[in-house]
Tab-separated table of C-alpha atoms in Angstrom:
chain	number	residue	atom	x	y	z
A	1	UNK	CA	0.024	-0.018	0.091
A	2	UNK	CA	0.881	3.634	-0.520
A	3	UNK	CA	2.026	5.322	2.727
A	4	UNK	CA	0.179	8.167	4.235
A	5	UNK	CA	2.119	11.389	5.024
A	6	UNK	CA	2.170	12.918	8.447
A	7	UNK	CA	3.892	16.209	8.339
A	8	UNK	CA	4.880	17.944	11.710
A	9	UNK	CA	5.830	21.797	11.588
A	10	UNK	CA	8.561	22.265	14.059
A	11	UNK	CA	8.692	26.036	13.316
A	12	UNK	CA	4.970	26.045	14.449
A	13	UNK	CA	5.882	24.037	17.745
A	14	UNK	CA	8.722	26.741	18.118
A	15	UNK	CA	6.304	29.765	17.587
A	16	UNK	CA	3.785	28.176	20.135
A	17	UNK	CA	6.264	27.725	22.955
A	18	UNK	CA	7.478	31.373	22.221
A	19	UNK	CA	3.939	32.717	22.503
A	20	UNK	CA	3.083	30.731	25.791
A	21	UNK	CA	6.723	31.686	27.225
A	22	UNK	CA	5.704	35.281	26.555
A	23	UNK	CA	2.510	34.919	28.479
A	24	UNK	CA	4.136	33.236	31.518
A	25	UNK	CA	6.055	35.690	33.538
A	26	UNK	CA	8.661	33.084	34.599
A	27	UNK	CA	10.625	29.956	33.547
A	28	UNK	CA	8.673	28.141	30.813
A	29	UNK	CA	9.195	24.445	30.525
A	30	UNK	CA	7.768	21.830	27.844
A	31	UNK	CA	5.699	18.865	28.497
A	32	UNK	CA	7.064	16.138	25.849
A	33	UNK	CA	5.149	13.145	27.503
A	34	UNK	CA	3.693	10.421	25.255
A	35	UNK	CA	6.335	11.001	22.590
A	36	UNK	CA	5.474	14.847	22.476
A	37	UNK	CA	1.806	13.868	22.184
A	38	UNK	CA	2.427	11.391	19.424
A	39	UNK	CA	4.429	13.881	17.189
A	40	UNK	CA	7.975	12.673	18.097
A	41	UNK	CA	9.784	13.527	21.180
A	42	UNK	CA	13.173	12.676	19.555
A	43	UNK	CA	12.774	15.631	17.228
A	44	UNK	CA	10.638	18.036	19.208
A	45	UNK	CA	12.640	17.911	22.489
A	46	UNK	CA	15.916	18.767	21.014
A	47	UNK	CA	14.497	21.738	18.971
A	48	UNK	CA	13.025	23.151	22.133
A	49	UNK	CA	16.252	22.581	23.974
A	50	UNK	CA	17.817	24.634	21.301
A	51	UNK	CA	15.211	27.021	21.863
A	52	UNK	CA	16.217	27.470	25.474
A	53	UNK	CA	13.981	25.107	27.310
A	54	UNK	CA	15.765	23.741	30.389
A	55	UNK	CA	12.941	21.658	31.983
A	56	UNK	CA	11.097	18.866	30.233
A	57	UNK	CA	8.293	16.895	31.740
A	58	UNK	CA	7.265	13.235	30.883
A	59	UNK	CA	4.858	10.794	32.309
A	60	UNK	CA	6.989	7.646	33.027
A	61	UNK	CA	10.944	7.025	33.637
A	62	UNK	CA	11.000	5.290	30.296
A	63	UNK	CA	9.724	8.117	28.263
A	64	UNK	CA	12.211	10.263	30.452
A	65	UNK	CA	15.193	8.209	29.410
A	66	UNK	CA	14.257	8.344	25.704
A	67	UNK	CA	14.157	12.154	26.070
A	68	UNK	CA	17.602	12.056	27.821
A	69	UNK	CA	18.886	10.267	25.029
A	70	UNK	CA	17.602	13.002	22.468
A	71	UNK	CA	18.593	15.908	24.627
A	72	UNK	CA	21.992	14.787	26.026
A	73	UNK	CA	22.899	16.131	29.468
A	74	UNK	CA	21.846	19.335	30.855
A	75	UNK	CA	18.026	19.851	30.814
A	76	UNK	CA	16.240	18.538	33.783
A	77	UNK	CA	13.634	15.976	33.111
A	78	UNK	CA	10.737	15.772	35.448
A	79	UNK	CA	8.750	12.553	35.809
A	80	UNK	CA	5.293	12.854	36.627
A	81	UNK	CA	4.747	9.350	37.649
A	82	UNK	CA	7.344	9.597	40.416
A	83	UNK	CA	9.497	6.788	41.571
A	84	UNK	CA	7.948	3.427	41.002
A	85	UNK	CA	9.198	0.079	42.310
A	86	UNK	CA	12.077	-0.975	39.898
A	87	UNK	CA	12.596	2.488	38.591
A	88	UNK	CA	15.730	3.585	40.481
A	89	UNK	CA	18.603	2.341	38.132
A	90	UNK	CA	16.814	4.168	35.109
A	91	UNK	CA	16.279	7.144	37.202
A	92	UNK	CA	20.078	7.296	38.101
A	93	UNK	CA	21.418	6.183	34.908
A	94	UNK	CA	19.360	8.795	32.799
A	95	UNK	CA	19.530	11.733	35.381
A	96	UNK	CA	15.819	11.922	35.791
A	97	UNK	CA	14.123	14.005	38.569
A	98	UNK	CA	10.986	12.121	39.564
A	99	UNK	CA	7.909	14.024	41.115
A	100	UNK	CA	7.228	12.246	44.210
A	101	UNK	CA	3.328	11.473	44.727
A	102	UNK	CA	2.987	9.802	48.079
A	103	UNK	CA	5.043	9.143	51.469
A	104	UNK	CA	5.686	5.471	49.880
A	105	UNK	CA	7.509	7.130	46.737
A	106	UNK	CA	9.449	9.383	49.130
A	107	UNK	CA	10.701	6.633	51.290
A	108	UNK	CA	11.509	4.471	48.150
A	109	UNK	CA	13.553	7.347	46.621
A	110	UNK	CA	15.550	8.437	49.536
A	111	UNK	CA	16.353	4.820	50.313
A	112	UNK	CA	17.176	3.620	46.932
A	113	UNK	CA	18.864	7.103	45.658
A	114	UNK	CA	20.031	9.104	48.624
A	115	UNK	CA	21.038	12.621	47.444
A	116	UNK	CA	19.428	12.013	43.968
A	117	UNK	CA	17.266	15.238	42.834
A	118	UNK	CA	13.537	14.740	43.157
A	119	UNK	CA	10.449	16.909	43.140
A	120	UNK	CA	7.063	16.994	44.836
A	121	UNK	CA	3.703	16.706	43.235
A	122	UNK	CA	0.808	17.875	45.533
A	123	UNK	CA	-3.087	17.083	45.368
A	124	UNK	CA	-4.690	20.393	45.377
A	125	UNK	CA	-8.116	19.189	44.576
A	126	UNK	CA	-8.010	16.998	41.472
A	127	UNK	CA	-7.769	13.655	43.386
A	128	UNK	CA	-5.465	12.005	40.815
A	129	UNK	CA	-1.824	12.140	41.584
A	130	UNK	CA	0.047	13.758	44.532
A	131	UNK	CA	0.095	14.221	48.078
A	132	UNK	CA	-3.066	15.501	49.832
A	133	UNK	CA	-2.761	18.090	52.573
A	134	UNK	CA	-2.587	15.909	55.594
A	135	UNK	CA	0.058	13.719	54.059
A	136	UNK	CA	2.012	16.657	52.928
A	137	UNK	CA	2.038	18.228	56.247
A	138	UNK	CA	3.245	15.031	57.774
A	139	UNK	CA	6.238	14.756	55.258
A	140	UNK	CA	6.928	18.718	54.532
A	141	UNK	CA	9.748	19.298	57.151
A	142	UNK	CA	11.532	16.089	55.936
A	143	UNK	CA	10.904	16.472	52.493
A	144	UNK	CA	12.168	20.150	52.471
A	145	UNK	CA	15.354	19.249	54.131
A	146	UNK	CA	16.179	17.305	51.024
A	147	UNK	CA	15.863	20.395	48.835
A	148	UNK	CA	13.242	19.333	46.158
A	149	UNK	CA	13.851	20.800	42.693
A	150	UNK	CA	10.199	21.700	42.061
A	151	UNK	CA	6.790	21.608	43.980
A	152	UNK	CA	3.892	21.211	41.705
A	153	UNK	CA	0.357	20.531	41.207
A	154	UNK	CA	-2.142	20.174	38.437
A	155	UNK	CA	-5.308	21.994	37.518
A	156	UNK	CA	-8.584	19.901	36.739
A	157	UNK	CA	-10.481	22.665	34.967
A	158	UNK	CA	-8.016	25.077	33.438
A	159	UNK	CA	-9.624	24.964	29.996
A	160	UNK	CA	-12.778	26.424	31.534
A	161	UNK	CA	-11.473	29.979	32.771
A	162	UNK	CA	-14.674	30.567	34.821
A	163	UNK	CA	-14.972	27.307	36.548
A	164	UNK	CA	-14.781	27.744	40.369
A	165	UNK	CA	-12.269	24.646	40.639
A	166	UNK	CA	-9.398	26.837	39.376
A	167	UNK	CA	-9.639	29.442	42.241
A	168	UNK	CA	-10.217	26.520	44.753
A	169	UNK	CA	-7.103	24.832	43.586
A	170	UNK	CA	-4.920	27.909	43.585
A	171	UNK	CA	-6.131	28.641	47.341
A	172	UNK	CA	-5.307	25.171	48.300
A	173	UNK	CA	-2.055	25.012	46.500
A	174	UNK	CA	-0.973	28.392	48.246
A	175	UNK	CA	-1.882	27.125	51.752
A	176	UNK	CA	0.159	23.930	51.093
A	177	UNK	CA	3.331	25.807	49.722
A	178	UNK	CA	3.461	29.496	50.560
A	179	UNK	CA	6.699	30.215	52.407
A	180	UNK	CA	8.690	27.060	51.162
A	181	UNK	CA	11.986	27.427	49.674
A	182	UNK	CA	11.495	25.679	46.309
A	183	UNK	CA	10.184	26.641	42.667
A	184	UNK	CA	6.462	26.086	42.223
A	185	UNK	CA	4.510	24.956	39.315
A	186	UNK	CA	0.597	24.967	38.836
A	187	UNK	CA	0.039	25.945	35.361
A	188	UNK	CA	0.043	23.896	32.047
A	189	UNK	CA	-1.294	25.478	28.850
A	190	UNK	CA	-4.651	26.225	30.214
A	191	UNK	CA	-3.230	27.562	33.405
A	192	UNK	CA	-0.980	29.879	31.473
A	193	UNK	CA	-4.039	31.432	29.764
A	194	UNK	CA	-5.556	32.001	33.212
A	195	UNK	CA	-3.167	34.587	34.189
A	196	UNK	CA	0.080	35.425	36.085
A	197	UNK	CA	-1.737	34.502	39.561
A	198	UNK	CA	-1.325	30.857	38.146
A	199	UNK	CA	2.237	31.028	36.846
A	200	UNK	CA	4.441	30.721	40.195
A	201	UNK	CA	8.033	29.997	39.169
A	202	UNK	CA	7.600	27.457	36.458
A	203	UNK	CA	5.065	26.867	33.693
A	204	UNK	CA	4.394	23.429	31.845
A	205	UNK	CA	2.799	23.981	28.392
A	206	UNK	CA	1.839	20.730	26.744
A	207	UNK	CA	-0.982	20.632	24.234
A	208	UNK	CA	-0.735	24.214	23.401
A	209	UNK	CA	2.696	23.453	22.049
A	210	UNK	CA	1.158	20.978	19.408
A	211	UNK	CA	-1.487	23.391	18.115
A	212	UNK	CA	-4.589	22.414	19.880
A	213	UNK	CA	-7.124	23.897	22.327
A	214	UNK	CA	-7.431	25.529	24.762
A	215	UNK	CA	-4.699	27.772	23.112
A	216	UNK	CA	-6.735	29.462	20.457
A	217	UNK	CA	-3.994	31.483	19.051
A	218	UNK	CA	-1.637	28.311	18.442
A	219	UNK	CA	-0.385	27.948	14.959
A	220	UNK	CA	-1.247	24.638	13.316
A	221	UNK	CA	1.285	21.972	13.622
A	222	UNK	CA	0.029	18.704	12.085
A	223	UNK	CA	-1.049	17.907	8.512
A	224	UNK	CA	-2.047	14.467	7.338
A	225	UNK	CA	-2.637	13.306	3.830
A	226	UNK	CA	-3.800	10.030	2.942
A	227	UNK	CA	-3.130	8.256	-0.510
A	228	UNK	CA	-5.790	7.150	-2.729
A	229	UNK	CA	-5.503	3.742	-3.900
A	230	UNK	CA	-8.175	3.322	-6.390
A	231	UNK	CA	-11.258	5.056	-7.547
A	232	UNK	CA	-14.583	3.291	-8.844
A	233	UNK	CA	-18.076	4.239	-10.263
A	234	UNK	CA	-20.964	2.971	-7.754
A	235	UNK	CA	-24.256	2.658	-9.242
A	236	UNK	CA	-27.641	3.648	-7.450
A	237	UNK	CA	-28.547	0.958	-4.944
A	238	UNK	CA	-24.834	-0.619	-4.651
A	239	UNK	CA	-23.319	-0.353	-1.242
A	240	UNK	CA	-19.925	0.486	-0.082
A	241	UNK	CA	-17.838	-1.086	2.674
A	242	UNK	CA	-18.534	-3.497	5.607
A	243	UNK	CA	-22.004	-4.336	6.535
A	244	UNK	CA	-23.627	-2.678	3.567
A	245	UNK	CA	-23.467	0.348	5.963
A	246	UNK	CA	-23.565	2.933	3.075
A	247	UNK	CA	-26.087	2.637	0.138
A	248	UNK	CA	-25.703	4.804	-2.984
A	249	UNK	CA	-28.830	6.854	-3.673
A	250	UNK	CA	-27.453	8.115	-7.098
A	251	UNK	CA	-24.512	7.381	-9.204
A	252	UNK	CA	-21.337	8.496	-7.621
A	253	UNK	CA	-17.410	8.278	-7.742
A	254	UNK	CA	-15.865	6.678	-4.747
A	255	UNK	CA	-12.088	6.609	-3.735
A	256	UNK	CA	-10.500	3.948	-1.504
A	257	UNK	CA	-7.996	5.290	0.900
A	258	UNK	CA	-5.064	3.907	2.627
A	259	UNK	CA	-5.944	4.430	6.270
A	260	UNK	CA	-8.070	3.072	8.894
A	261	UNK	CA	-8.506	2.501	12.626
A	262	UNK	CA	-4.982	0.770	12.872
A	263	UNK	CA	-3.746	4.289	12.091
A	264	UNK	CA	-5.758	6.029	14.791
A	265	UNK	CA	-8.784	6.751	12.681
A	266	UNK	CA	-11.414	5.739	15.064
A	267	UNK	CA	-14.477	4.085	13.687
A	268	UNK	CA	-16.725	6.566	15.365
A	269	UNK	CA	-15.304	9.120	12.961
A	270	UNK	CA	-17.363	7.776	9.968
A	271	UNK	CA	-20.783	9.589	10.167
A	272	UNK	CA	-19.424	13.191	10.356
A	273	UNK	CA	-15.931	13.216	8.925
A	274	UNK	CA	-14.775	14.787	5.769
A	275	UNK	CA	-11.479	14.860	3.698
A	276	UNK	CA	-10.505	17.425	1.325
A	277	UNK	CA	-9.248	17.319	-2.291
A	278	UNK	CA	-7.855	20.724	-2.864
A	279	UNK	CA	-10.773	23.180	-1.865
A	280	UNK	CA	-13.563	20.358	-2.357
A	281	UNK	CA	-14.916	18.592	0.862
A	282	UNK	CA	-15.543	14.931	0.474
A	283	UNK	CA	-17.700	13.013	2.708
A	284	UNK	CA	-16.420	9.789	4.294
A	285	UNK	CA	-18.672	6.693	3.254
A	286	UNK	CA	-19.793	3.627	5.223
A	287	UNK	CA	-17.475	2.198	8.078
A	288	UNK	CA	-13.917	2.829	8.772
A	289	UNK	CA	-11.906	-0.533	8.468
A	290	UNK	CA	-8.555	-1.475	9.672
A	291	UNK	CA	-6.540	-0.318	6.688
A	292	UNK	CA	-9.137	1.398	4.415
A	293	UNK	CA	-11.667	4.061	4.129
A	294	UNK	CA	-13.862	5.118	1.320
A	295	UNK	CA	-14.701	8.516	0.364
A	296	UNK	CA	-17.136	10.226	-2.085
A	297	UNK	CA	-14.939	12.072	-4.741
A	298	UNK	CA	-18.079	12.529	-7.177
A	299	UNK	CA	-17.508	16.378	-7.234
A	300	UNK	CA	-13.678	16.151	-7.942
A	301	UNK	CA	-12.977	16.204	-11.477
A	302	UNK	CA	-9.238	15.125	-11.017
A	303	UNK	CA	-8.826	13.031	-8.051
A	304	UNK	CA	-5.448	13.820	-6.512
A	305	UNK	CA	-3.012	11.219	-5.245
A	306	UNK	CA	-3.816	11.929	-1.749
A	307	UNK	CA	-6.736	13.618	0.273
A	308	UNK	CA	-6.268	15.966	3.275
A	309	UNK	CA	-7.489	14.847	6.776
A	310	UNK	CA	-5.651	17.329	8.855
A	311	UNK	CA	-4.415	20.607	7.548
A	312	UNK	CA	-5.676	23.889	6.702
A	313	UNK	CA	-9.230	22.784	6.306
A	314	UNK	CA	-9.595	20.765	9.321
A	315	UNK	CA	-7.699	20.968	12.801
A	316	UNK	CA	-7.120	18.179	15.308
A	317	UNK	CA	-9.929	19.973	17.372
A	318	UNK	CA	-12.402	20.047	14.649
A	319	UNK	CA	-11.763	16.349	13.999
A	320	UNK	CA	-12.237	15.512	17.734
A	321	UNK	CA	-15.548	17.401	17.736
A	322	UNK	CA	-16.867	14.819	15.312
A	323	UNK	CA	-16.610	12.206	17.951
A	324	UNK	CA	-17.060	14.277	21.078
A	325	UNK	CA	-13.407	13.970	22.237
A	326	UNK	CA	-10.399	16.382	22.465
A	327	UNK	CA	-7.413	17.119	20.327
A	328	UNK	CA	-5.088	15.435	22.634
A	329	UNK	CA	-6.621	11.926	21.667
A	330	UNK	CA	-6.510	12.518	17.902
A	331	UNK	CA	-2.943	13.510	18.408
A	332	UNK	CA	-1.873	10.748	20.613
A	333	UNK	CA	-3.624	8.155	18.588
A	334	UNK	CA	-1.954	8.792	15.224
A	335	UNK	CA	-0.492	5.498	14.237
A	336	UNK	CA	2.941	4.185	13.507
A	337	UNK	CA	2.617	3.523	9.911
A	338	UNK	CA	2.593	7.067	8.635
A	339	UNK	CA	5.602	8.401	6.838
A	340	UNK	CA	6.550	11.342	9.082
A	341	UNK	CA	8.279	14.545	7.889
A	342	UNK	CA	9.367	17.439	9.767
A	343	UNK	CA	9.346	21.013	8.568
A	344	UNK	CA	11.132	23.787	9.967
A	345	UNK	CA	14.284	22.095	11.226
């Protein structure tokens, strides 16, 4: 089969980081977890390092080790998942800074790697990761003697600026950390946009770097073009695809496209999704299968070699809206079979 082409615009990521950095009033890091949201941490992280980022964030130590390999020595790599059992050797060899989430993680870290850098993650109300107020109160004196590199928490509703949870978590975070001698971080992309009260010493932009909401001013980062394998004429009453899910009401021209749910195109996308041939919108027909989709190209005089799924005509957030999800899920689902290229290096 022909290979679909996924293009990542590194210049756009660079511009998005600069814009969020300009809003931050403090040090601006970068979240490169999940392979830079599916776009390639081995290319994104070094580019951001050259741009001046000195603090990166990953979800797991394995991700952190991969980013360290790409970056080399120097920048700090903070691991949101903290110090799990069996992680000590990789934390040490890759020079990672785990964000400790519990008393158990704190004890594990100081026993396995005495003197090794660490940070603290606090739960300010999200009830997901981090030490709760009582746990932190019991551990705070011991932890601060070890000089944590960063104390952070995470906002649950930062993409909704008027949500009362934002102010609630801000108050809780201040109550838990005011007066402590360590850098603090509360804001990811949404928190940056909430304003300087949420910025503290370090911000952690993630999704905004990659061109998606809630950063409305972000430059588009991703384009995805899917190759046309074959076109055919379909007669009135004939069906297309599995289950006879689509039946033609009139004669039409149908293109079979090389992509499917194995490439991250979820089956739920089928009813509302369009592809683009130049300026012509082409409806996706029938079911999405593992490797193939079918598209109505009746209105296209000269069918191109590939159709656009993501690009100037359709963003990751617009595609996400078709199935009531978010741009994060679209980006991180993009499959491994795409031929990836990088613009702007």
